[in-house]
PDB file of C-alpha atoms in Angstrom:
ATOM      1  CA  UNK A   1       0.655   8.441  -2.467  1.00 75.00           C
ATOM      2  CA  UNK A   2       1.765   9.158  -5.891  1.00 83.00           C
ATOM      3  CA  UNK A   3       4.647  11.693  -6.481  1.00 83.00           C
ATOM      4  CA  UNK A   4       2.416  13.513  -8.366  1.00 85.00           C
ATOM      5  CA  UNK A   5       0.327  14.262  -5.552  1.00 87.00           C
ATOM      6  CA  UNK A   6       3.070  14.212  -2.944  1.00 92.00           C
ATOM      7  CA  UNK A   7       5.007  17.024  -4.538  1.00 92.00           C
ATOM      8  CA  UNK A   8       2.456  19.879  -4.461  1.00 92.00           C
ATOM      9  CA  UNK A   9       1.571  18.708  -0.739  1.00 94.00           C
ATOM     10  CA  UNK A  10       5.754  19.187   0.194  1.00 95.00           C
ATOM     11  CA  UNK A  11       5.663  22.354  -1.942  1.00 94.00           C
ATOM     12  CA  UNK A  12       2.550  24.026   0.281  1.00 94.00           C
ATOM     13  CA  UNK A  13       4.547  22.574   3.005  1.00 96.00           C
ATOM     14  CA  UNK A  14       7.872  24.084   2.965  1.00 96.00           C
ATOM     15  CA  UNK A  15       5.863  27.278   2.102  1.00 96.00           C
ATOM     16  CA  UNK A  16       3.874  27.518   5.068  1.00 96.00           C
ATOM     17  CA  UNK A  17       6.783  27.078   7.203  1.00 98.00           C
ATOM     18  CA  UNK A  18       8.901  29.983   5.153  1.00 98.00           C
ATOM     19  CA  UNK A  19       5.902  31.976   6.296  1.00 97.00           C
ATOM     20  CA  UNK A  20       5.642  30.995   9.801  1.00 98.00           C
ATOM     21  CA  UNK A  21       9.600  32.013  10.157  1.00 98.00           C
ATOM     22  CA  UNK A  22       8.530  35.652   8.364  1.00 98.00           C
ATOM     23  CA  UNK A  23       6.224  36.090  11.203  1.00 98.00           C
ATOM     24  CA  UNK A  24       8.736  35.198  14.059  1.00 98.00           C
ATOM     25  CA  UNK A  25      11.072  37.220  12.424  1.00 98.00           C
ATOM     26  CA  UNK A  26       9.117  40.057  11.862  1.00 98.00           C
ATOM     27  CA  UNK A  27       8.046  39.995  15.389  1.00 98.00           C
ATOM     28  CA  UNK A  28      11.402  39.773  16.509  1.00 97.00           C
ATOM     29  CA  UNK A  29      12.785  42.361  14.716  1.00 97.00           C
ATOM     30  CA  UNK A  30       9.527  44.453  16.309  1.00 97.00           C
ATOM     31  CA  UNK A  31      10.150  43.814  19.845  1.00 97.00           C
ATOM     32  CA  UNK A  32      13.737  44.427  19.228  1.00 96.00           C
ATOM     33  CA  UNK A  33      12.759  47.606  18.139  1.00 95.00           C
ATOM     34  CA  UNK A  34      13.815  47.699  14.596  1.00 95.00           C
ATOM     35  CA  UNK A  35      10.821  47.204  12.257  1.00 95.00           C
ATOM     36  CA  UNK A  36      11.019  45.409   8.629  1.00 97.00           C
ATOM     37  CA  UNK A  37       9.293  48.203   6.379  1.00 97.00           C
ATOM     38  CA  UNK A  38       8.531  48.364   3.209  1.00 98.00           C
ATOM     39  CA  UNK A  39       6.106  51.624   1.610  1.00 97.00           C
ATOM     40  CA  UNK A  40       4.907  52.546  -1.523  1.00 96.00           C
ATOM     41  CA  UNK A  41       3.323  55.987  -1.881  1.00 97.00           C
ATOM     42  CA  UNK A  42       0.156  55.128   0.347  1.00 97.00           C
ATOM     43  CA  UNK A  43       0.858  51.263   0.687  1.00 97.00           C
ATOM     44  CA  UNK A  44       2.998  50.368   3.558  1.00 97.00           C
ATOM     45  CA  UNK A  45       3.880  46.743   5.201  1.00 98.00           C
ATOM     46  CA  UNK A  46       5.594  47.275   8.590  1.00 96.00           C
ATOM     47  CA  UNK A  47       3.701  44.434  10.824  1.00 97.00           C
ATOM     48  CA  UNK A  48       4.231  41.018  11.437  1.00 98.00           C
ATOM     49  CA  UNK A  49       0.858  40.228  10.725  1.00 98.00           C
ATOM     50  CA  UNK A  50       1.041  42.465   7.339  1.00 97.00           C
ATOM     51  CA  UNK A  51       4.066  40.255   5.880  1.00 98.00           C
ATOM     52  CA  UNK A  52       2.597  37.081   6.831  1.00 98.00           C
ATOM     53  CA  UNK A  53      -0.928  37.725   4.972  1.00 97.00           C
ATOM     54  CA  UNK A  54       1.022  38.658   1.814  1.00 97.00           C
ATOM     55  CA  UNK A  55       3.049  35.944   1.960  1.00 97.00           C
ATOM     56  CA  UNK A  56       1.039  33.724   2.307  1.00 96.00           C
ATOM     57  CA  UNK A  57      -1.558  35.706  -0.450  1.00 96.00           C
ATOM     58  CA  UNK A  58       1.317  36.482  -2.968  1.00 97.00           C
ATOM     59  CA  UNK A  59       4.550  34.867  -2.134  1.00 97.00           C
ATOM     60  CA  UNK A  60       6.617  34.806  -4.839  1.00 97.00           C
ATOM     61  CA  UNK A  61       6.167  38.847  -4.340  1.00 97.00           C
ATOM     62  CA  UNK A  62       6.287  39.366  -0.898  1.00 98.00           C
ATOM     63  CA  UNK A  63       9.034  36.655   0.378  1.00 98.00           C
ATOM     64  CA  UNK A  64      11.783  38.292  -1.498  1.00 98.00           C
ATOM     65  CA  UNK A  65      10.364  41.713  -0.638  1.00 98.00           C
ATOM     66  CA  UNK A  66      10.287  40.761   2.825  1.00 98.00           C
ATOM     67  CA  UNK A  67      14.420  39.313   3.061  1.00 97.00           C
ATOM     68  CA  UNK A  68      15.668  42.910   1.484  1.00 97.00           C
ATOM     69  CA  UNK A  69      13.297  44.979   3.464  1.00 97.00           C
ATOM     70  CA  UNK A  70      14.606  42.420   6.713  1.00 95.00           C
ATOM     71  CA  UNK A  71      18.589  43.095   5.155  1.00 91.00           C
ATOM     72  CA  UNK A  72      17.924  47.077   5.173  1.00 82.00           C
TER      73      UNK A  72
END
């Protein structure tokens, strides 16, 4: 395979995996009690299921939104 093809492949990759951790840590943080929320007005993202669909759907917004919601 050429790099050119390899590096987009690695890329979805290491991304999937990012969002397989957000679920286990979401669901962690659940059955540990302590929920990672995040709400806006009516919009609110406070299950493990929630943060994994928008990270995978929008990551570059949800990831980061996701490790200072997890922080707070």
């Amino acid at each position: 395979m050429s790099p050119a093809v390899l590096a987009p492949l690695v890329v979805l990759l290491f991304i999937a995996l990012l969002d397989a951790w957000v679920y286990s840590d979401a669901r962690s943080h659940l059955e540990r009690g302590e929920t990672v929320r995040f709400q806006a007005g009516n919009f609110v993202v406070d299950r493990p299921e929630t943060w994994t669909a928008g990270c995978l759907l929008l990551f570059v917004v949800f990831f980061p939104l996701y490790i200072v919601c997890r922080s707070s």
